[in-house]
mmCIF file of C-alpha atoms in Angstrom:
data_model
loop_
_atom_site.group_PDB
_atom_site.id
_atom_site.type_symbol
_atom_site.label_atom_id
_atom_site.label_comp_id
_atom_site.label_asym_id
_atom_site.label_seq_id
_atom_site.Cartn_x
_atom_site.Cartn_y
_atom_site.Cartn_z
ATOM 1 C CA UNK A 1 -12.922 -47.612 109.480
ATOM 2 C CA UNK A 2 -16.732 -47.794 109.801
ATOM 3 C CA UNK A 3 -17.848 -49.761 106.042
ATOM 4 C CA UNK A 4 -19.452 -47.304 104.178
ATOM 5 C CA UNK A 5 -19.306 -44.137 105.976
ATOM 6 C CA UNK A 6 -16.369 -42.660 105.144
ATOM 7 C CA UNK A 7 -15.379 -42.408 108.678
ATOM 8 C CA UNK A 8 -12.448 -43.806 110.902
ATOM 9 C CA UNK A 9 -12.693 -44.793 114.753
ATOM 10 C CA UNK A 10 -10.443 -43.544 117.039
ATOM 11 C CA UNK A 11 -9.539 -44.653 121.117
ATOM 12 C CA UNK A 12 -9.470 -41.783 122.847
ATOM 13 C CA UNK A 13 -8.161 -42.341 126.663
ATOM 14 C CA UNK A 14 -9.977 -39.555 128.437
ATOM 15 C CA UNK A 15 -10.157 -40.493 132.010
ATOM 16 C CA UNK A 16 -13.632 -39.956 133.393
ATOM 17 C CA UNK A 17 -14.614 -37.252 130.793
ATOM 18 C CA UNK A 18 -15.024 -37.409 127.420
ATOM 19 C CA UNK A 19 -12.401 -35.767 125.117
ATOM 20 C CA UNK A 20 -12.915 -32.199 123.675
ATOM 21 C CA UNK A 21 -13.219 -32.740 119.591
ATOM 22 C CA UNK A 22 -14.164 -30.744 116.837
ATOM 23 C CA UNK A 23 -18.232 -31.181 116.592
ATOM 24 C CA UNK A 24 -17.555 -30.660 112.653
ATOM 25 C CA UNK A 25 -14.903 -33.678 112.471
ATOM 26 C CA UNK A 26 -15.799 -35.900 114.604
ATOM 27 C CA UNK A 27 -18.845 -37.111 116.660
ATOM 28 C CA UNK A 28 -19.751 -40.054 118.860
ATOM 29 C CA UNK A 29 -20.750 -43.129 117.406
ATOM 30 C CA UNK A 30 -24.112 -44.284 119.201
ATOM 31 C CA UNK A 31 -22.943 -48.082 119.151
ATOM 32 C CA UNK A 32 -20.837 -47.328 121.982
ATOM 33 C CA UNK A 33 -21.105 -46.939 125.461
ATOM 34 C CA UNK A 34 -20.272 -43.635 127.527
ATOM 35 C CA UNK A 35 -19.877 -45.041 130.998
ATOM 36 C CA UNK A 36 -15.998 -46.263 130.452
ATOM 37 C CA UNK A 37 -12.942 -44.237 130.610
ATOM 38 C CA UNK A 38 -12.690 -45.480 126.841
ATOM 39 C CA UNK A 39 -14.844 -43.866 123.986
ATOM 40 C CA UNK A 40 -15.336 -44.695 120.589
ATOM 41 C CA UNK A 41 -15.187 -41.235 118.221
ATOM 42 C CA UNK A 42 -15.639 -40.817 114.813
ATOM 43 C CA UNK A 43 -13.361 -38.947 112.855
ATOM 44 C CA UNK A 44 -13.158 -37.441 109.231
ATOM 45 C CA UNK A 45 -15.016 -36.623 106.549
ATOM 46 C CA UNK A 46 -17.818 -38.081 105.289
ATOM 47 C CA UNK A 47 -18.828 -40.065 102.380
ATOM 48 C CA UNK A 48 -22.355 -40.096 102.061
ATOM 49 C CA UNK A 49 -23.612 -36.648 102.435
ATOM 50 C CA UNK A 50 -27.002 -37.986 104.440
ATOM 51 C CA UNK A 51 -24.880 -38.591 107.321
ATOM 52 C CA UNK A 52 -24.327 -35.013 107.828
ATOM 53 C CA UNK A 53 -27.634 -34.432 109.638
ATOM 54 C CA UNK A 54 -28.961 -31.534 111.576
ATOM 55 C CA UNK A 55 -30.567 -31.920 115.008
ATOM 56 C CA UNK A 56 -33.652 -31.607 113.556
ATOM 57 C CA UNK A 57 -33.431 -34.289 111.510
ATOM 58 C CA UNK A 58 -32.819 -32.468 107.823
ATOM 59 C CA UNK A 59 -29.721 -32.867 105.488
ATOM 60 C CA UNK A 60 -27.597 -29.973 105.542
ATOM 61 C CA UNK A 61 -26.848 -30.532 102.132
ATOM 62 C CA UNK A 62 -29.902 -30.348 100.951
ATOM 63 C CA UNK A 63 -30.017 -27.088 103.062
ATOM 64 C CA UNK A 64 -27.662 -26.073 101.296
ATOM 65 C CA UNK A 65 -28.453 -27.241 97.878
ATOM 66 C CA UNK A 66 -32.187 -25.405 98.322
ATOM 67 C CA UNK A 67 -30.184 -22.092 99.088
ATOM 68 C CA UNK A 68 -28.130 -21.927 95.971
ATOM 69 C CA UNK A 69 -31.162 -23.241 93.933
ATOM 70 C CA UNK A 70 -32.888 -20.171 95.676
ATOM 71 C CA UNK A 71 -30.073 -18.215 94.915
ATOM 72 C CA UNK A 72 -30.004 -18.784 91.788
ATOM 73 C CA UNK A 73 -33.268 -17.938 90.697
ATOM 74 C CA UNK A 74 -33.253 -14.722 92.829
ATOM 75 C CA UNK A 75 -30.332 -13.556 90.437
ATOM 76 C CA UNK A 76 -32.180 -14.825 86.992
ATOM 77 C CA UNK A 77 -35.208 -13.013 87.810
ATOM 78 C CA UNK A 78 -33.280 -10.199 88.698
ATOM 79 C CA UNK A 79 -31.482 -9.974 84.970
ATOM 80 C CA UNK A 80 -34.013 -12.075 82.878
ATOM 81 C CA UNK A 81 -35.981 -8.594 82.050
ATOM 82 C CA UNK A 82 -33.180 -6.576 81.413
ATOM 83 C CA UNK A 83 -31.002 -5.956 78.050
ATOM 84 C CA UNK A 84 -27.216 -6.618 77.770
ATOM 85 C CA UNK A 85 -26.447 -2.796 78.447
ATOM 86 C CA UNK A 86 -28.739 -3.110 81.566
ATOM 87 C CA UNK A 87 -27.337 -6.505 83.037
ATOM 88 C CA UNK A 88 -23.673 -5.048 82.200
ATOM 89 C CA UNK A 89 -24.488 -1.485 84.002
ATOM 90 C CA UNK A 90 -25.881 -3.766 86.456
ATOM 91 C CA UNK A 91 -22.848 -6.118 87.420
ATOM 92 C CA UNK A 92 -20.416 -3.467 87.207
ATOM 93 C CA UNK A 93 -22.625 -1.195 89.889
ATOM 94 C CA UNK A 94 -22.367 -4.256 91.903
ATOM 95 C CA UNK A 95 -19.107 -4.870 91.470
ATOM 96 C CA UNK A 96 -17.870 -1.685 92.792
ATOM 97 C CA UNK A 97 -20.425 -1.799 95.420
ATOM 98 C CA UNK A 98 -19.041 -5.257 97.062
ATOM 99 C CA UNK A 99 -15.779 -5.316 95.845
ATOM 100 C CA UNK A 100 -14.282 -2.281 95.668
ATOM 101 C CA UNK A 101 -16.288 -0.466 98.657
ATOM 102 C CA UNK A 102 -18.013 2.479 98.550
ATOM 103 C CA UNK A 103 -15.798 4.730 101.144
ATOM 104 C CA UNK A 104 -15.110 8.163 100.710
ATOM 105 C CA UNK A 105 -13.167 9.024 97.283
ATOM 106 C CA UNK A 106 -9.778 8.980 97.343
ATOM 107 C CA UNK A 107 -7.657 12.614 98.219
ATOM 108 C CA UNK A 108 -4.620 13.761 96.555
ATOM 109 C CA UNK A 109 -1.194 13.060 98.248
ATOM 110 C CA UNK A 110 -0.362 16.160 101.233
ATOM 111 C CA UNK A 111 3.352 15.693 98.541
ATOM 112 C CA UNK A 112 4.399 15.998 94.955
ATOM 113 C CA UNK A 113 6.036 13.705 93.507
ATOM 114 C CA UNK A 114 9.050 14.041 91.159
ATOM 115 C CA UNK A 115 6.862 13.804 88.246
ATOM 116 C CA UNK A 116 4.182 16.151 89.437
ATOM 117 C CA UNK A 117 7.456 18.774 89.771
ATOM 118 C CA UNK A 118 8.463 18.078 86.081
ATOM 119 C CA UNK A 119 5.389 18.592 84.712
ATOM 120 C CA UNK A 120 4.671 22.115 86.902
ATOM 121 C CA UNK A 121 8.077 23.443 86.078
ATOM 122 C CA UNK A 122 9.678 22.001 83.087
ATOM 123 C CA UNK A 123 9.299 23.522 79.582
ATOM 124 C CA UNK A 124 10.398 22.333 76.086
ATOM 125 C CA UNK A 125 13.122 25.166 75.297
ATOM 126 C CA UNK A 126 14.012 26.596 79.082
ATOM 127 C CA UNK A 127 15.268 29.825 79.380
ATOM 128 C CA UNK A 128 18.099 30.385 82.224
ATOM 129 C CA UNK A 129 15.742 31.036 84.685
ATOM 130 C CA UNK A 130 14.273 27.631 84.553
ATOM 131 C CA UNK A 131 17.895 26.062 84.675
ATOM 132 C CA UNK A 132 19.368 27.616 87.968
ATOM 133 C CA UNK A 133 20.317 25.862 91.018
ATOM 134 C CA UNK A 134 18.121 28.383 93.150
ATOM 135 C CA UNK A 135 15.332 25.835 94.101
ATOM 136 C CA UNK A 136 15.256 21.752 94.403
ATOM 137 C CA UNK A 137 12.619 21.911 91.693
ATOM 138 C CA UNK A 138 14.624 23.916 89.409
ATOM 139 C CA UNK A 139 18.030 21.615 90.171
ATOM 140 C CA UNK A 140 15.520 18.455 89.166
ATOM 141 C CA UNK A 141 14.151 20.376 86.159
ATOM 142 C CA UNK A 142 17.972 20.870 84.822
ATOM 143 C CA UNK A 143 19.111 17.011 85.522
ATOM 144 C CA UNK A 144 16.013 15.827 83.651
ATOM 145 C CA UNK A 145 16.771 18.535 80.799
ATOM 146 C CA UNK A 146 20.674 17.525 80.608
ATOM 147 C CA UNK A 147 19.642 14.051 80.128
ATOM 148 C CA UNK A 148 17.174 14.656 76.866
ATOM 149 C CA UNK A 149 19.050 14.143 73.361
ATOM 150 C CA UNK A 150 17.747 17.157 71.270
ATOM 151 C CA UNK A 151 19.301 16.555 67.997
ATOM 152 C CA UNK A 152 15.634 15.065 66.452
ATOM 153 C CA UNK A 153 12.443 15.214 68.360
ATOM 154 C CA UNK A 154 10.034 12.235 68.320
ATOM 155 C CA UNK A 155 5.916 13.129 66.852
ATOM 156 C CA UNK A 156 2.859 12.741 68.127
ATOM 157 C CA UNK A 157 0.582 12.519 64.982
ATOM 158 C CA UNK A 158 -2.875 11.308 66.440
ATOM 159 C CA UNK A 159 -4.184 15.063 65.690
ATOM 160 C CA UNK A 160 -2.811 15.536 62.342
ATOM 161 C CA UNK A 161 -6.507 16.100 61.095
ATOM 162 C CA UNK A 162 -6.319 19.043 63.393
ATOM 163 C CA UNK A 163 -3.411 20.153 62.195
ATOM 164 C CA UNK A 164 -2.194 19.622 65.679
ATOM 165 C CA UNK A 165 0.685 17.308 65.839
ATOM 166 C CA UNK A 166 3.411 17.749 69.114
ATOM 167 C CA UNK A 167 7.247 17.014 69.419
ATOM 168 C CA UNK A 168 9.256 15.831 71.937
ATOM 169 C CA UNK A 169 13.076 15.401 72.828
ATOM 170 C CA UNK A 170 14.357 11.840 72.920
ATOM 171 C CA UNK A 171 15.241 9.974 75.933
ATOM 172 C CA UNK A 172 18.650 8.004 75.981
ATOM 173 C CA UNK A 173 16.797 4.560 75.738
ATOM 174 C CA UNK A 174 15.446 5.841 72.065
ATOM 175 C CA UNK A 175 18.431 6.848 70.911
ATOM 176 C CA UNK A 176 19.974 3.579 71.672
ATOM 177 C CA UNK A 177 17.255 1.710 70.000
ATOM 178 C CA UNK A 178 17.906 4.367 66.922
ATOM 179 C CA UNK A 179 14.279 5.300 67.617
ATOM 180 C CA UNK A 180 13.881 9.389 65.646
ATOM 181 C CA UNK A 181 16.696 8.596 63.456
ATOM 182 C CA UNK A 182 17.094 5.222 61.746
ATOM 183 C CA UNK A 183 13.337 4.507 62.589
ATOM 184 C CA UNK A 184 10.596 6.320 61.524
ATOM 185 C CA UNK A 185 10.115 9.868 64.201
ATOM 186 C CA UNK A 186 6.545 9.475 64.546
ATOM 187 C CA UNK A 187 5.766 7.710 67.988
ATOM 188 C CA UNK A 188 3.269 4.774 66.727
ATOM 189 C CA UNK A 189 5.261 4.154 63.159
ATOM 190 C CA UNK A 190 8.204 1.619 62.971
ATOM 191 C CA UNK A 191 9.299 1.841 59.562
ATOM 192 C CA UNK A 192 12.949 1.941 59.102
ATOM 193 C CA UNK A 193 12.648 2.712 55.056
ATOM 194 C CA UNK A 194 13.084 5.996 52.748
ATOM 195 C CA UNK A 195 13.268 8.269 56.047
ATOM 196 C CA UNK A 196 13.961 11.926 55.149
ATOM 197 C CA UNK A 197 14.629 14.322 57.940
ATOM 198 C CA UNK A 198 12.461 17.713 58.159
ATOM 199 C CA UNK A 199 13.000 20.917 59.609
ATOM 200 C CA UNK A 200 9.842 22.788 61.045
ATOM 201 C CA UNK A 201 8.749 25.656 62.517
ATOM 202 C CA UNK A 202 7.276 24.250 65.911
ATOM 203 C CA UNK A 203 4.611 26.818 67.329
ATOM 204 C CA UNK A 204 3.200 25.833 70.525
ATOM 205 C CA UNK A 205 2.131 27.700 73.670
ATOM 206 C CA UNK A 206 3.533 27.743 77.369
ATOM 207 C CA UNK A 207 1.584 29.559 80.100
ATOM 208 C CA UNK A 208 -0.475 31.185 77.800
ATOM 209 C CA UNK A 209 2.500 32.592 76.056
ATOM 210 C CA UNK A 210 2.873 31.710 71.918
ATOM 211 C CA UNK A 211 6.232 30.232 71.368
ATOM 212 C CA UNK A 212 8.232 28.929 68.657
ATOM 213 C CA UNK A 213 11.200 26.579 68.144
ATOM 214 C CA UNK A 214 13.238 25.024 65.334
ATOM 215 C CA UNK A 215 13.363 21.264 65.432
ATOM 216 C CA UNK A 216 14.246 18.403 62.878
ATOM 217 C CA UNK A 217 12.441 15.212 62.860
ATOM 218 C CA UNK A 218 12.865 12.403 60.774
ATOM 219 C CA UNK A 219 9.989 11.010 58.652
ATOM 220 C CA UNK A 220 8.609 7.767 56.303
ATOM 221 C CA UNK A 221 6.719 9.263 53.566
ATOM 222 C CA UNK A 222 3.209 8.450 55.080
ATOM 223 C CA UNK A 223 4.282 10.495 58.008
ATOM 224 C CA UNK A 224 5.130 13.022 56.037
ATOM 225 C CA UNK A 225 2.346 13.371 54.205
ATOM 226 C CA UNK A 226 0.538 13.497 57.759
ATOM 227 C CA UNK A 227 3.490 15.991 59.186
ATOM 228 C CA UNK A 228 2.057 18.538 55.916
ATOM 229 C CA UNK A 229 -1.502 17.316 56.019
ATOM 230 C CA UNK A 230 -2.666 20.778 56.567
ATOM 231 C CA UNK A 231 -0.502 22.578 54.118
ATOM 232 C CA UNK A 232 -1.694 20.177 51.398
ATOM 233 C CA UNK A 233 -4.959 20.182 52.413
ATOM 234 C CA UNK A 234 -4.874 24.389 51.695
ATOM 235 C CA UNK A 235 -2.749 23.834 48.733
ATOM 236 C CA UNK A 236 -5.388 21.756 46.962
ATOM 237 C CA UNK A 237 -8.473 23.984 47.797
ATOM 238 C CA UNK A 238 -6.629 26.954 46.592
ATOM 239 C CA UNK A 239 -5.668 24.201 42.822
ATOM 240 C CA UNK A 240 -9.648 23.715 42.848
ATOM 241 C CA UNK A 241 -10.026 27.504 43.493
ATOM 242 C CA UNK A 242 -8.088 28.445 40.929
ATOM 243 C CA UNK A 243 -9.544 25.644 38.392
ATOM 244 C CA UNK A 244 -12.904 27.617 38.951
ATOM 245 C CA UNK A 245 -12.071 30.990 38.327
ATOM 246 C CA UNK A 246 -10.585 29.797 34.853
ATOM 247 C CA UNK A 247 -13.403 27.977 33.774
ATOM 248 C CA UNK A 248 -15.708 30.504 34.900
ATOM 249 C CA UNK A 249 -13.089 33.104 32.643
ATOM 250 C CA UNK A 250 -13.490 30.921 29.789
ATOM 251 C CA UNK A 251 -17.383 31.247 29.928
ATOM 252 C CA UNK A 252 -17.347 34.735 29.952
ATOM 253 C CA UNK A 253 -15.000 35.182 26.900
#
């Protein structure tokens, strides 16, 4: 071991030429003579970074130190001048730019998948047509069908503003879990408490064709009060309706 370098010496038996090594491990030491069959290499990494020198005499870490420091301040003067909404608009662009590549957008499978077919072909209440064995599709339509439990339907309440809200059959896993029946039907709601079950008039529309189906959900009373959000929404203008056409009858008696 050379004292304070960092490096080990080696004996490498070469003959009459010197030994092919790694120029970025090891290197000659200077202290010893060529002309033997015996040389004198030093291997490993260094210690002191000023041993690493270039051929020109500089530190290559200092090479490299001055090209992150210019690095560095190439970026901040990039971003100092811009706002938060800027500097994120502008690591995201490059983000996608170097990391995610910029090739040609992605196209659409040549094949459908099984989910693509259910979502083409199936339909909430199919008629026989939709439950024959003619086609693949068709046989795949009526397996996924069979396998629905349609005593309660589960409710999607995010539009209830709307008066929009949707229903679905439950899947075997939800039924197990008591998921539309001992727990609350609406899909975001786990409360297990004062559950009454409903029976509405589901209107919804299939290939541009109005349709409507009898289904029975199960309901906590703030659900409920979301499931008839619209009905007592009406039923209150037409109580404040009605409260101004008496008063304005009692003015004119």
């Amino acid at each position: 071991m050379i004292e304070g370098s960092g490096f080990s010496l080696l004996n490498v038996q070469t003959g009459d030429a010197f030994s092919d090594v790694s120029s970025d491990l090891c290197s000659t030491d200077a202290r010893f003579s060529r002309g033997g069959p015996t040389y004198a290499v030093v291997c490993g990494r260094p210690a002191d970074d000023s041993i690493l020198t270039s051929r020109f005499g500089r530190s290559k870490s200092n090479d490299l130190e001055s090209a992150n420091v210019a690095g560095r301040q190439l970026h901040s003067s990039s971003v100092l001048h811009l706002n938060a909404y800027q500097r994120h608009k502008k690591y995201i662009n490059d983000y996608v730019l170097f990391y995610q590549g910029s090739g040609p957008p992605k196209q659409a499978a040549p094949f459908k998948t099984d989910i693509d077919i259910l979502r083409e072909n199936y339909r909430f209440l199919p008629s026989d047509e939709y439950l024959d064995n003619s086609t693949w599709e068709k046989r795949l339509v009526k397996r996924y069908h069979d396998k629905l439990f349609k005593e309660y339907c589960l409710a999607d309440m995010s539009q209830y503003k709307l008066g929009q809200i949707g229903f679905r059959w439950r899947t075997e896993k939800e039924v197990f879990s008591g998921k539309g029946q001992f727990v609350c039907g609406n899909k975001v709601c786990a409360n297990v408490d004062n559950l009454r079950s409903f029976e509405v008039n589901f209107k919804y529309v299939e290939e541009g064709e109005a349709k409507n189906a009898l289904v029975k959900v199960r309901l906590c009373p703030e659900c409920a009060e979301k499931l008839h959000h619209k009905h007592a929404k009406k039923y209150k203008q037409r109580l404040r309706q009605e409260e101004k056409e008496q008063k304005r009858a009692k003015k004119r008696v």
